[in-house]
XYZ file of C-alpha atoms in Angstrom:
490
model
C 12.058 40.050 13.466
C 9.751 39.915 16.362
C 12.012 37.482 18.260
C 15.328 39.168 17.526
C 13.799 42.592 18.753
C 13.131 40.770 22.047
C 16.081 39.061 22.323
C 18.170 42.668 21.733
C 16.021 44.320 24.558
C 15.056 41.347 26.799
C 17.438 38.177 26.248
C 16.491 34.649 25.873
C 13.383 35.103 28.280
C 11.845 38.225 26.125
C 12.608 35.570 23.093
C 10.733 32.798 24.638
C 7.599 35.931 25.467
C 7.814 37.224 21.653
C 7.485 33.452 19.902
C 4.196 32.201 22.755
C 2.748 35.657 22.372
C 2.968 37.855 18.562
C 4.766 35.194 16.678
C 2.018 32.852 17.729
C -0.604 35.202 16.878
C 0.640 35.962 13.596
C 0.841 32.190 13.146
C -2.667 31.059 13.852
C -1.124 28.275 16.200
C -0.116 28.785 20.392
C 3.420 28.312 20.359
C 4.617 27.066 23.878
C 8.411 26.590 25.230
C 8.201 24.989 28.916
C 11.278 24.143 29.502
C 14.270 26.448 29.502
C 15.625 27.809 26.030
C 19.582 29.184 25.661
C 21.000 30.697 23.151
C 24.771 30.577 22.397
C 26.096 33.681 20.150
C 28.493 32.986 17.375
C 29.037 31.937 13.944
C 26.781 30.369 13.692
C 24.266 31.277 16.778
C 23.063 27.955 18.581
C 19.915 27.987 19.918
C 18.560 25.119 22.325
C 15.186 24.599 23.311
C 13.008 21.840 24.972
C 9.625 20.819 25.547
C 8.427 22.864 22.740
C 4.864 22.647 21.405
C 2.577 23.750 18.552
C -1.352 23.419 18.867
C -3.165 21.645 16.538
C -6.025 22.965 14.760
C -9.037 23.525 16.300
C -11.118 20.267 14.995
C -7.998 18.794 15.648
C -7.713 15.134 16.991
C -4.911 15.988 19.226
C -4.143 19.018 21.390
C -0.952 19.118 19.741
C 0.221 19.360 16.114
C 3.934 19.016 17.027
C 6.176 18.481 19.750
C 9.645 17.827 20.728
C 11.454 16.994 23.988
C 14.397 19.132 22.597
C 15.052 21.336 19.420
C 18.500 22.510 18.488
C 19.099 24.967 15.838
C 22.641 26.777 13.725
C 22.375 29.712 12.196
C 23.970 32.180 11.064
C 21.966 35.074 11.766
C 23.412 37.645 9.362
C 21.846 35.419 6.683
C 18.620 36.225 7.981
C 18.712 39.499 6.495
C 20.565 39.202 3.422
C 20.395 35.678 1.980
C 20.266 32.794 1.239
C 19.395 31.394 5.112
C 22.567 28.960 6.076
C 21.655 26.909 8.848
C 24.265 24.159 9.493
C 21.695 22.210 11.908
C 18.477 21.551 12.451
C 18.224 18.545 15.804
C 15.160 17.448 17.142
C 14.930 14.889 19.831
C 11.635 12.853 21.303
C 9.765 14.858 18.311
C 5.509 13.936 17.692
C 4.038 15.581 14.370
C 0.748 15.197 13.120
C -0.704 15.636 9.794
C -4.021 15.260 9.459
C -7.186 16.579 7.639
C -11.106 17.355 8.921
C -14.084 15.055 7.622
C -14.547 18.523 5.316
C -11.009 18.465 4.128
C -9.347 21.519 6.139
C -5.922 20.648 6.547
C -3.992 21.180 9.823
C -0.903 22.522 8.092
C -2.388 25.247 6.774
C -1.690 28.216 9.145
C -2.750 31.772 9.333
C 0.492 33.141 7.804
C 0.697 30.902 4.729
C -1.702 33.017 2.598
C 0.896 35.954 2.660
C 3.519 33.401 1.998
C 5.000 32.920 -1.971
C 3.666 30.098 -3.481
C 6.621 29.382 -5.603
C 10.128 30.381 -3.620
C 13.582 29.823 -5.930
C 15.695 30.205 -3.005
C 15.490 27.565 0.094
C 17.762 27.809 2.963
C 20.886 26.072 3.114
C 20.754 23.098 5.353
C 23.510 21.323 6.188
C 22.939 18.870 8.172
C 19.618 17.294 9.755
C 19.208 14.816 12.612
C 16.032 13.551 14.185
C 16.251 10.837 17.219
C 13.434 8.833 18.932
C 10.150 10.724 16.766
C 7.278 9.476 15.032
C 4.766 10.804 12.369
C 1.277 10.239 12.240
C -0.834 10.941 9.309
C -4.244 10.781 9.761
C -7.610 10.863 6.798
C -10.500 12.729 8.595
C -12.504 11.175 5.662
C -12.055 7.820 6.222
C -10.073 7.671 10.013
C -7.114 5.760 8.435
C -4.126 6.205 10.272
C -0.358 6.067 8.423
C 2.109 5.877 11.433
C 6.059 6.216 10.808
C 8.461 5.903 13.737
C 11.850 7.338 13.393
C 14.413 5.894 15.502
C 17.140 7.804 13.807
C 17.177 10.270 10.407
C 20.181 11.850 9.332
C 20.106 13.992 6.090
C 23.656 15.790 5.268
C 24.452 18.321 2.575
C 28.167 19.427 3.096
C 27.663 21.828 0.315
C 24.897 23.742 -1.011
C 25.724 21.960 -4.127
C 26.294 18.424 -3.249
C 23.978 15.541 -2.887
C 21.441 14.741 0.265
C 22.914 11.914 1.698
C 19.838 10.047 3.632
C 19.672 7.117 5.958
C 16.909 6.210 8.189
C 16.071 3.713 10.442
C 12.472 3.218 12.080
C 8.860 1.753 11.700
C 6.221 1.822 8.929
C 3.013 0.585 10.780
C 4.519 -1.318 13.360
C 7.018 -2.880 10.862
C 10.949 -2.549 10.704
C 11.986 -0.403 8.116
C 15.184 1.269 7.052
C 16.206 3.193 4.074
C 19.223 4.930 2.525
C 20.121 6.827 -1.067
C 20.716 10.649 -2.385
C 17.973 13.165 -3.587
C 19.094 16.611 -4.862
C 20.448 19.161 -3.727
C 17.771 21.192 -1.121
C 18.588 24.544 -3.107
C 16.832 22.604 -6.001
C 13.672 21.859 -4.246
C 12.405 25.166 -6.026
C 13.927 24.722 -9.107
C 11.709 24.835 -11.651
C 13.961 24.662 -14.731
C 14.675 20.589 -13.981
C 13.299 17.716 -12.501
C 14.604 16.874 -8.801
C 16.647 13.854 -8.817
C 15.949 10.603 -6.432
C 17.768 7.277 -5.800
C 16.959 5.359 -2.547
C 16.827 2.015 -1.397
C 15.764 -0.081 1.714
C 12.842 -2.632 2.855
C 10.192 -2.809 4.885
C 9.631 -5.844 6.847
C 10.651 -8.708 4.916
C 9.983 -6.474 1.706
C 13.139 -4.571 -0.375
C 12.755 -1.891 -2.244
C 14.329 0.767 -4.631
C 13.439 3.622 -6.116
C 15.330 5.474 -8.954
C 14.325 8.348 -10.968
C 13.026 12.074 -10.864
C 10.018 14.498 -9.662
C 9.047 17.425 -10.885
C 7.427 18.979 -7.675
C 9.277 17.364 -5.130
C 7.427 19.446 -2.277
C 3.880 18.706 -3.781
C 5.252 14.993 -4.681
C 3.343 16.005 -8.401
C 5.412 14.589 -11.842
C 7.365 11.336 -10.530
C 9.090 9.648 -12.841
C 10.419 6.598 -11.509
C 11.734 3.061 -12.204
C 10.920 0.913 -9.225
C 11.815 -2.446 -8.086
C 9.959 -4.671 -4.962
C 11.007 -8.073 -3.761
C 11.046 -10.799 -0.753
C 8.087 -12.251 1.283
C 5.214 -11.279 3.000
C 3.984 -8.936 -0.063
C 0.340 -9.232 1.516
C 0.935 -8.087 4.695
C 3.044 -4.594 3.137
C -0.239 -4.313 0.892
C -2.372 -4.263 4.010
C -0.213 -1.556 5.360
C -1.035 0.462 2.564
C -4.864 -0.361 2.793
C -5.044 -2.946 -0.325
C -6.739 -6.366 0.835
C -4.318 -9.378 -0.786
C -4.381 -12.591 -0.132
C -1.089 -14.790 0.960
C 2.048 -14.901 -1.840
C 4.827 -16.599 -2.614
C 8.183 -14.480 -2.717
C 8.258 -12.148 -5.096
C 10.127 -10.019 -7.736
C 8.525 -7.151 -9.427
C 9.786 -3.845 -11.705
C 7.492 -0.948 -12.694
C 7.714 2.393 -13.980
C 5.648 5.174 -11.961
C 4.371 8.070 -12.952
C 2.039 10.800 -11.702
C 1.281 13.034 -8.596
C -1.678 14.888 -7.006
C -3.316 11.165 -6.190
C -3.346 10.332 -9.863
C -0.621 7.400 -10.084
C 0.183 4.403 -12.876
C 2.071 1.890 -12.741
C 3.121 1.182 -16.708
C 5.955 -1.275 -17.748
C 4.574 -3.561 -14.394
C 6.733 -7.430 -14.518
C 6.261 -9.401 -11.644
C 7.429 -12.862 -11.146
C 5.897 -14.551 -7.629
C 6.543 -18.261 -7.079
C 6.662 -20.270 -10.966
C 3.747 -17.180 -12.299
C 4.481 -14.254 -13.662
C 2.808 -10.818 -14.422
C 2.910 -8.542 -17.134
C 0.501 -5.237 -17.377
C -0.446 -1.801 -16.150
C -2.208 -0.573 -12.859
C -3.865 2.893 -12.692
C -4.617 4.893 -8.878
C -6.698 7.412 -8.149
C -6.768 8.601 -4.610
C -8.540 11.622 -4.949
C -12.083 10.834 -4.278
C -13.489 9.215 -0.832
C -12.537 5.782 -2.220
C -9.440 5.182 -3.807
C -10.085 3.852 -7.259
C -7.864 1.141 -9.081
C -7.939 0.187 -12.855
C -5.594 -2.676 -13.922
C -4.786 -4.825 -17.407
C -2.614 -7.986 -16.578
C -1.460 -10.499 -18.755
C 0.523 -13.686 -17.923
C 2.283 -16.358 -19.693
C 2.252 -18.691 -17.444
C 0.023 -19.295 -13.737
C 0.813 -21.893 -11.307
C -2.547 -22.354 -9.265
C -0.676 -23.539 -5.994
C 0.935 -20.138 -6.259
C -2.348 -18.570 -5.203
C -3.674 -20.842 -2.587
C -3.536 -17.814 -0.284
C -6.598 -16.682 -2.476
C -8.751 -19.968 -0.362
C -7.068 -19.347 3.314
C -3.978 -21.862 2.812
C -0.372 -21.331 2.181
C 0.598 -20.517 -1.275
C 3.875 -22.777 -2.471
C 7.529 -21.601 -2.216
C 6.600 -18.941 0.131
C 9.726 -18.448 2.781
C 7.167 -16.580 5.167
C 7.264 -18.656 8.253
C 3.830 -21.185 8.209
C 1.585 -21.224 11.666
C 1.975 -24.580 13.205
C -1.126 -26.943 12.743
C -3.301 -27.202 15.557
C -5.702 -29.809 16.917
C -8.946 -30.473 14.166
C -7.453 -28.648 11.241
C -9.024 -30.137 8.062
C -7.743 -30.359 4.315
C -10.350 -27.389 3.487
C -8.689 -24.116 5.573
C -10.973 -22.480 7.971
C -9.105 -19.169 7.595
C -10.814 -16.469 7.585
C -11.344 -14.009 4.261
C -10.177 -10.169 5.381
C -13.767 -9.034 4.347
C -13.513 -5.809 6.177
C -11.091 -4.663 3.955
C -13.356 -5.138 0.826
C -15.622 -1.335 1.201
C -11.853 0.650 1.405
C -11.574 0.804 -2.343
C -13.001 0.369 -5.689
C -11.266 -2.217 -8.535
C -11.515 -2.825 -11.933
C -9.174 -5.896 -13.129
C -8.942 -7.590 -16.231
C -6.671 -10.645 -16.540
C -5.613 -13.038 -19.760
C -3.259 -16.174 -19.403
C -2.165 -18.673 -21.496
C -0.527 -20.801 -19.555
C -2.344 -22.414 -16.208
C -0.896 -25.506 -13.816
C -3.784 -26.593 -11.177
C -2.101 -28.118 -8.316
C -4.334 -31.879 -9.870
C -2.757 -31.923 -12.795
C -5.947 -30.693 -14.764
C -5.421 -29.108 -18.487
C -6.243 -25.558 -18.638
C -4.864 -23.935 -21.652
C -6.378 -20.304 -21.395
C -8.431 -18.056 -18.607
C -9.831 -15.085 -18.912
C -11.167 -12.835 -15.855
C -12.811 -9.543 -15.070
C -13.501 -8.788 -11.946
C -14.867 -5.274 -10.451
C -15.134 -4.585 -6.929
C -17.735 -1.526 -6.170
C -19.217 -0.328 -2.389
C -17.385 -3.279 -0.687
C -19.583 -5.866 -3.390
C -17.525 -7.520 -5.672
C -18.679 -9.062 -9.364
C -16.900 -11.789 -10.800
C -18.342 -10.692 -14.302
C -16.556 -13.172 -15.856
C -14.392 -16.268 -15.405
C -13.417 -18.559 -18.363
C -11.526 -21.455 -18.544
C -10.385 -23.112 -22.139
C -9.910 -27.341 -21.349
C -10.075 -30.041 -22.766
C -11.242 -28.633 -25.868
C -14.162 -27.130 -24.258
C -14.618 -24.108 -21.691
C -15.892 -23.377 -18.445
C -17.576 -20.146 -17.600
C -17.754 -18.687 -13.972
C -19.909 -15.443 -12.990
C -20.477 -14.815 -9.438
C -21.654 -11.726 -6.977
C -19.731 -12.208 -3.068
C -21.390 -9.419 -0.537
C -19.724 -9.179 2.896
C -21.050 -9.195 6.244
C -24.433 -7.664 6.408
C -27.352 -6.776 9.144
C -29.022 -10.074 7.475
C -25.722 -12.203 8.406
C -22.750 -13.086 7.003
C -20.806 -12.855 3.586
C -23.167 -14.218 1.102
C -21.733 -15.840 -2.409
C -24.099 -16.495 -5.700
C -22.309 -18.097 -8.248
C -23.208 -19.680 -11.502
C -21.128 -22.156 -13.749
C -21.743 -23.003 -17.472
C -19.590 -26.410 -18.902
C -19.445 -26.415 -22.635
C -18.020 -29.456 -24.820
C -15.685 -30.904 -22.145
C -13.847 -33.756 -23.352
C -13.376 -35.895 -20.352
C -10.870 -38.189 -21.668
C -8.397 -35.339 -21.885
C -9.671 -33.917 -19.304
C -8.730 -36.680 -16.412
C -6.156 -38.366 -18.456
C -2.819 -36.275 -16.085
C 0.088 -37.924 -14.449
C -1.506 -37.549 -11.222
C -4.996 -38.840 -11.633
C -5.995 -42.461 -10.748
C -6.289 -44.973 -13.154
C -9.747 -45.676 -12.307
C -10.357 -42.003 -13.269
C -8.768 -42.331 -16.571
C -10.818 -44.495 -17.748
C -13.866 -41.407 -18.055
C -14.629 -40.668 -21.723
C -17.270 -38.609 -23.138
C -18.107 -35.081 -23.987
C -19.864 -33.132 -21.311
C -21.279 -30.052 -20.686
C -24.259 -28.504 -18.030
C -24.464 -25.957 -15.392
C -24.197 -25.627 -11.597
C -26.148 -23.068 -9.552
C -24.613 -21.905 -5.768
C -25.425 -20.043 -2.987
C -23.979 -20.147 0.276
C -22.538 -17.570 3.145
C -19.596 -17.739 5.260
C -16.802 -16.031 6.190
C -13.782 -18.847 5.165
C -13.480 -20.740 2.302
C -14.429 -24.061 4.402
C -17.867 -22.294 5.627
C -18.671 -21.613 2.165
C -17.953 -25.241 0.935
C -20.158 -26.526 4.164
C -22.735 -24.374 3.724
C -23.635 -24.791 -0.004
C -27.110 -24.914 -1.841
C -27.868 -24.720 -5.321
C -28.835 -26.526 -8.585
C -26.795 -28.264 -10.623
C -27.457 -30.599 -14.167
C -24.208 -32.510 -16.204
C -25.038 -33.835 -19.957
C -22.695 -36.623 -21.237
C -22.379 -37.458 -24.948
C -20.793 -40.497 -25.787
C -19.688 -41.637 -22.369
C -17.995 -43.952 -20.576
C -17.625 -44.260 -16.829
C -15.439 -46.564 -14.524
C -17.612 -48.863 -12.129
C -15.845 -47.090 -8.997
C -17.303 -44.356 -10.612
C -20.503 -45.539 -11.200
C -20.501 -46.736 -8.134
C -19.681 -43.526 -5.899
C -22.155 -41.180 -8.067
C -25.452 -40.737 -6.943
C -27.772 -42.467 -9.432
C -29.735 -38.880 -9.785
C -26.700 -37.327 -10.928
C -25.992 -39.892 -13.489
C -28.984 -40.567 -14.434
């Protein structure tokens, strides 16, 4: 009102007065125009204005919370008055926004005039069509200084009819990476609509990574009650995980379907098949991002695991990965010198428990069953338990892994019980040497580690510890005998 009262006694420069002067005021935020606005009467009205810019708050980051090298707006301005608001275009051109929240947890979108605004509105203006061009987003935690950036190099959103469809494509950058998506949500009218769930289908990728999404949310502007059935797949999983914050190591390609549910940082993943390389998945994964550290819960089960899937887990290439590898270079070593992404380790907290009953080691060796739980707590993690079923024996495998410290680097404490291992069976696959299959005997004992390092190759050079092997019944090649220390065997 303040703006059309200016622009009926003063014209586009009283306009341009009223919005950086009582329309700012009444916002909380300085509202600038520097370059020239122009207004076009009609049906609808156009209005054109550039180098427009809204302050951030005042613990702000950023002097500004938005701007845009140029802003075009439709309207028809009789709708202002009597309803609903039909505004056939919204344009916005070099456009920077920033969300972001204080180390308290103020929010910068909160302005002066939203306490006297409804909190539930069942009418939303009609937009017809949206464009943005050359823009970027920036979300930013206070809390923990983590950054989300999305680059926009084109959106277009189009709703012919109030009725009809959002038609959405988008091309742009998640983190650095390519990404492009496309689908239909609901109508905008429905954004308010309490009486049914607001419809979403969309599909696209980011980096080598596709995804879809198809289902429904209950409150689509507070993304609370999502229902959906998802579907991920490609290469390079790790590095889209690392986007998102999660430390993973190197995967093969991929294939995965879950169901999602949840809103207000409480999320699960139920119904979760994945199928990466020859292994496969099967389980549930809970999130909660509501506290200072996101906090993950999940129960996996697998019928079968491939080992040299998961070499990524030790700093080498997992198999049947279509990534691109790095090259070798001069001195590289059977044992990979790559270094573990500790740092990532203290930005969340993980539960996992994990049953198989099918395992392939790359060797050949016969593991019938594992079992693991595995928490990860203040950046420490706790291999509680690791247990292998062989041979007709077991091996058990607890361990505590600290990263880097003021007293040096990662340090690793690990501790192995072998119960009843028949060796016979044991070394008797396809790809073992003769000389090895001639080992018989039922063993058990118990190693001892400790060691630091930052790569798996650090920790193997740097290890110390006890270790004492009990054979029953055995029988041991000469090569064997041989190679062995005579304190070991002895």
């Amino acid at each position: 009102m303040a703006a059309g009262g200016a622009l009926w006694l003063g014209g586009t420069r009283a306009v341009a007065w009223a919005i950086e002067n009582p329309v700012s005021a009444m916002m909380g935020r300085q509202i600038r125009i520097d370059g020239p606005l122009t207004i076009k009467w009609g049906a609808p009205t156009r209005i054109v204005a550039e180098h427009v810019h809204v302050a951030n708050a005042d613990w702000g980051s950023e002097p500004d919370m938005f701007s845009a090298r140029r802003l075009e707006v439709e309207i028809f301005a009789r709708t202002l008055l009597r309803g609903p608001t039909r505004i056939p275009l919204i344009s916005l051109d070099g456009a920077k926004l920033l969300l972001e929240t204080s180390r308290d947890g103020k929010r910068n979108w909160d302005f002066g005039a939203s306490a006297a605004a409804p909190k539930k509105r069942h009418q939303f203006p009609e937009l017809q069509h949206f464009a943005v061009a050359d823009s970027e987003l920036t979300f930013h935690n206070g809390e923990t200084d983590a950054h989300t950036d999305l680059g926009i190099a084109k959106l277009d959103l189009q709703e012919p009819r109030p009725s009809d469809p959002v038609q959405i494509a988008a091309d742009g950058t998640f983190q650095k990476a390519p990404m492009r998506i496309a689908g239909t949500v609901g109508p905008i009218a429905e954004l308010r609509n309490p009486q049914q769930p607001y419809p979403v289908k969309l599909e696209g990728g980011i980096d080598q990574v596709q995804l879809a999404a198809d289902g429904t949310i209950e409150e689509p502007l507070d993304f609370a009650g999502v229902d959906a059935r998802l579907s991920l797949s490609g290469a390079k999983l790790h590095e889209l995980a690392g986007m998102l914050g999660v430390p993973l190591p190197e995967l093969p390609d991929f294939r995965s379907t879950a169901k999602l549910r949840g809103g207000n940082g409480r999320w699960t993943l139920d119904a979760l098949t994945m199928k990466t390389g020859h292994s496969d998945l099967e389980g549930g994964i809970a999130i909660d991002t509501t506290g200072k550290v996101p906090q993950i819960v999940a129960n996996l089960t697998s019928r079968f695991i491939d080992l040299a899937d998961f070499n990524g887990f030790i700093g080498a290439k997992p198999a049947r990965s279509s990534a691109p590898s790095k090259p070798p270079e001069p001195g590289d070593r059977i044992i990979p010198d790559t270094k573990i992404a500790v740092n990532k380790l203290p930005g969340v907290n993980a539960r996992l428990n994990f049953d198989a009953t099918g395992i392939k080691s790359s060797g050949g060796l016969p593991f019938e069953r594992v079992g693991l739980g595995l928490e990860l707590k203040d950046g420490e993690l706790d291999l509680e338990h690791l247990r292998f079923h062989t041979a007709d024996g077991d091996v058990d495998l607890s361990a505590h892994y600290t990263p880097f410290t003021e007293q040096g680097p990662p340090h690793l404490t690990a501790n192995v019980d072998i119960r009843h291992i028949d060796l016979h069976k044991f070394l008797s696959g396809p790809s073992m040497p003769g000389f090895v299959k001639q080992t018989a005997g039922t063993v058990g004992g118990f190693i001892k580690i400790d060691t630091r390092g930052a790569s798996m190759r650090e920790f193997l050079g740097r290890m110390n510890g006890d270790a004492g092997l009990f054979m029953q019944n055995g029988q041991l090649s000469q090569l064997l005998e041989q190679i062995a220390p005579i304190n070991v065997l002895s």
